[in-house]
Amino acid sequence: MQNNKLEGGKAEGRRRFVWRSALFVATALLSGCSEPRSTFQYVGKETRLLGPPGDGYKPLAGLVSTPDAAAGIAEAVADGIYGEAQIHEQRPYQVTDTPIHWIVRGNRPQPSVGGGFEIIINKRDGAILHVTHYQ
């Protein structure tokens, strides 16, 4: 009689394990199907004309004051032009500091086919001054 109770308990435990495992797998599969959340919300086009920008905040070191910021801007611009896969292959980026610009270049391992990108960014206002891709 006691042996029967043990066998029944083991069977019940197996059923619970199988049921919980199936629920876990289903939850994991369903959560993987959802699209990743964006970091921005597109609200449409502005229909009114805006005047010239005012005298907003301008840090003494400029809006783009670090090599990390310059690399992030260059990566965003290059991803949009050349594609994320091609640009990410060129990491780590080479960032050169000049008195008024950042020069960000893609780093291509040798030997490789094709060249790297080069983007020049104004330190003061973050303007993209030059974009090229070497062959």
XYZ file of C-alpha atoms in Angstrom:
135
model
C 0.000 0.000 0.000
C 2.771 2.431 0.929
C 4.654 1.624 -2.301
C 1.521 2.527 -4.335
C 1.393 5.993 -2.711
C 5.037 6.621 -3.578
C 4.480 5.589 -7.205
C 1.399 7.834 -7.425
C 3.384 10.774 -5.993
C 6.172 10.294 -8.530
C 3.680 10.230 -11.412
C 2.015 13.392 -10.142
C 5.430 15.078 -9.836
C 6.321 14.094 -13.407
C 3.027 15.504 -14.715
C 3.652 18.789 -12.894
C 7.203 18.933 -14.266
C 6.045 18.285 -17.847
C 3.224 20.827 -17.545
C 5.509 23.527 -16.086
C 8.159 22.826 -18.718
C 5.615 23.144 -21.529
C 4.333 26.406 -20.042
C 7.897 27.747 -19.761
C 8.723 26.856 -23.389
C 5.475 28.390 -24.671
C 6.122 31.603 -22.720
C 9.686 31.813 -24.012
C 8.554 31.315 -27.611
C 5.788 33.890 -27.360
C 7.984 36.503 -25.711
C 10.561 36.074 -28.496
C 7.923 36.893 -31.114
C 7.237 40.410 -29.881
C 8.987 43.248 -31.646
C 11.608 45.179 -29.673
C 10.465 48.513 -28.318
C 11.839 51.566 -30.047
C 13.695 54.301 -28.196
C 11.651 56.989 -29.918
C 8.142 57.711 -31.116
C 7.673 59.175 -34.587
C 4.905 61.768 -34.360
C 4.729 62.889 -37.989
C 5.733 65.925 -39.971
C 5.592 69.493 -38.695
C 3.483 71.643 -40.992
C 4.337 75.084 -39.660
C 7.530 76.854 -40.628
C 10.024 77.250 -37.842
C 12.226 80.298 -37.511
C 15.983 80.269 -37.061
C 17.151 78.499 -33.923
C 17.633 80.650 -30.859
C 20.625 80.843 -28.587
C 20.197 77.470 -26.933
C 22.631 75.872 -24.509
C 26.144 75.624 -25.913
C 28.752 73.966 -23.682
C 32.233 75.476 -23.792
C 33.695 72.203 -25.097
C 30.983 72.025 -27.775
C 28.008 69.728 -28.120
C 30.234 66.810 -29.152
C 32.929 66.941 -26.493
C 34.104 63.313 -26.224
C 35.443 60.702 -28.647
C 32.654 58.330 -27.509
C 30.008 60.865 -28.532
C 31.699 61.396 -31.912
C 31.907 57.641 -32.533
C 28.226 57.214 -31.618
C 27.141 59.963 -34.018
C 29.353 58.625 -36.818
C 28.041 55.096 -36.306
C 24.423 56.273 -36.497
C 25.097 58.186 -39.718
C 27.141 55.390 -41.335
C 24.571 52.713 -40.358
C 21.895 54.674 -42.196
C 24.000 55.023 -45.325
C 25.966 51.777 -45.610
C 24.033 49.346 -43.417
C 24.543 48.160 -39.874
C 26.315 44.888 -40.727
C 28.946 46.542 -42.923
C 29.663 49.318 -40.417
C 29.822 47.144 -37.297
C 32.519 45.028 -38.997
C 34.714 48.134 -38.888
C 34.856 48.345 -35.084
C 36.799 49.550 -33.189
C 36.534 52.929 -34.872
C 39.533 55.221 -35.057
C 38.702 58.673 -33.647
C 41.061 61.596 -34.284
C 40.800 64.847 -32.325
C 41.484 68.148 -34.120
C 40.925 71.603 -32.604
C 37.444 71.969 -34.152
C 36.529 68.541 -35.596
C 36.350 64.857 -34.827
C 37.425 62.502 -37.602
C 35.933 59.025 -37.214
C 37.189 56.221 -39.441
C 36.164 52.616 -39.783
C 38.860 50.086 -39.016
C 39.192 47.357 -41.661
C 41.243 44.299 -40.758
C 43.861 43.453 -43.371
C 43.590 41.729 -45.753
C 40.016 42.710 -46.536
C 37.950 43.610 -49.538
C 36.764 47.206 -49.644
C 37.628 50.162 -47.503
C 36.332 51.904 -44.458
C 34.112 54.895 -43.855
C 35.288 58.348 -42.767
C 33.047 60.957 -41.166
C 34.080 64.421 -40.012
C 31.961 65.988 -37.257
C 32.013 69.594 -36.027
C 32.692 69.622 -32.266
C 30.764 72.842 -31.633
C 27.378 71.894 -33.064
C 27.627 68.227 -34.144
C 27.209 69.029 -37.834
C 28.272 66.289 -40.222
C 30.810 67.994 -42.472
C 32.029 65.123 -44.624
C 31.100 61.495 -45.299
C 33.028 59.122 -47.513
C 33.769 55.435 -47.909
C 37.164 54.370 -49.215
C 37.522 51.542 -51.727
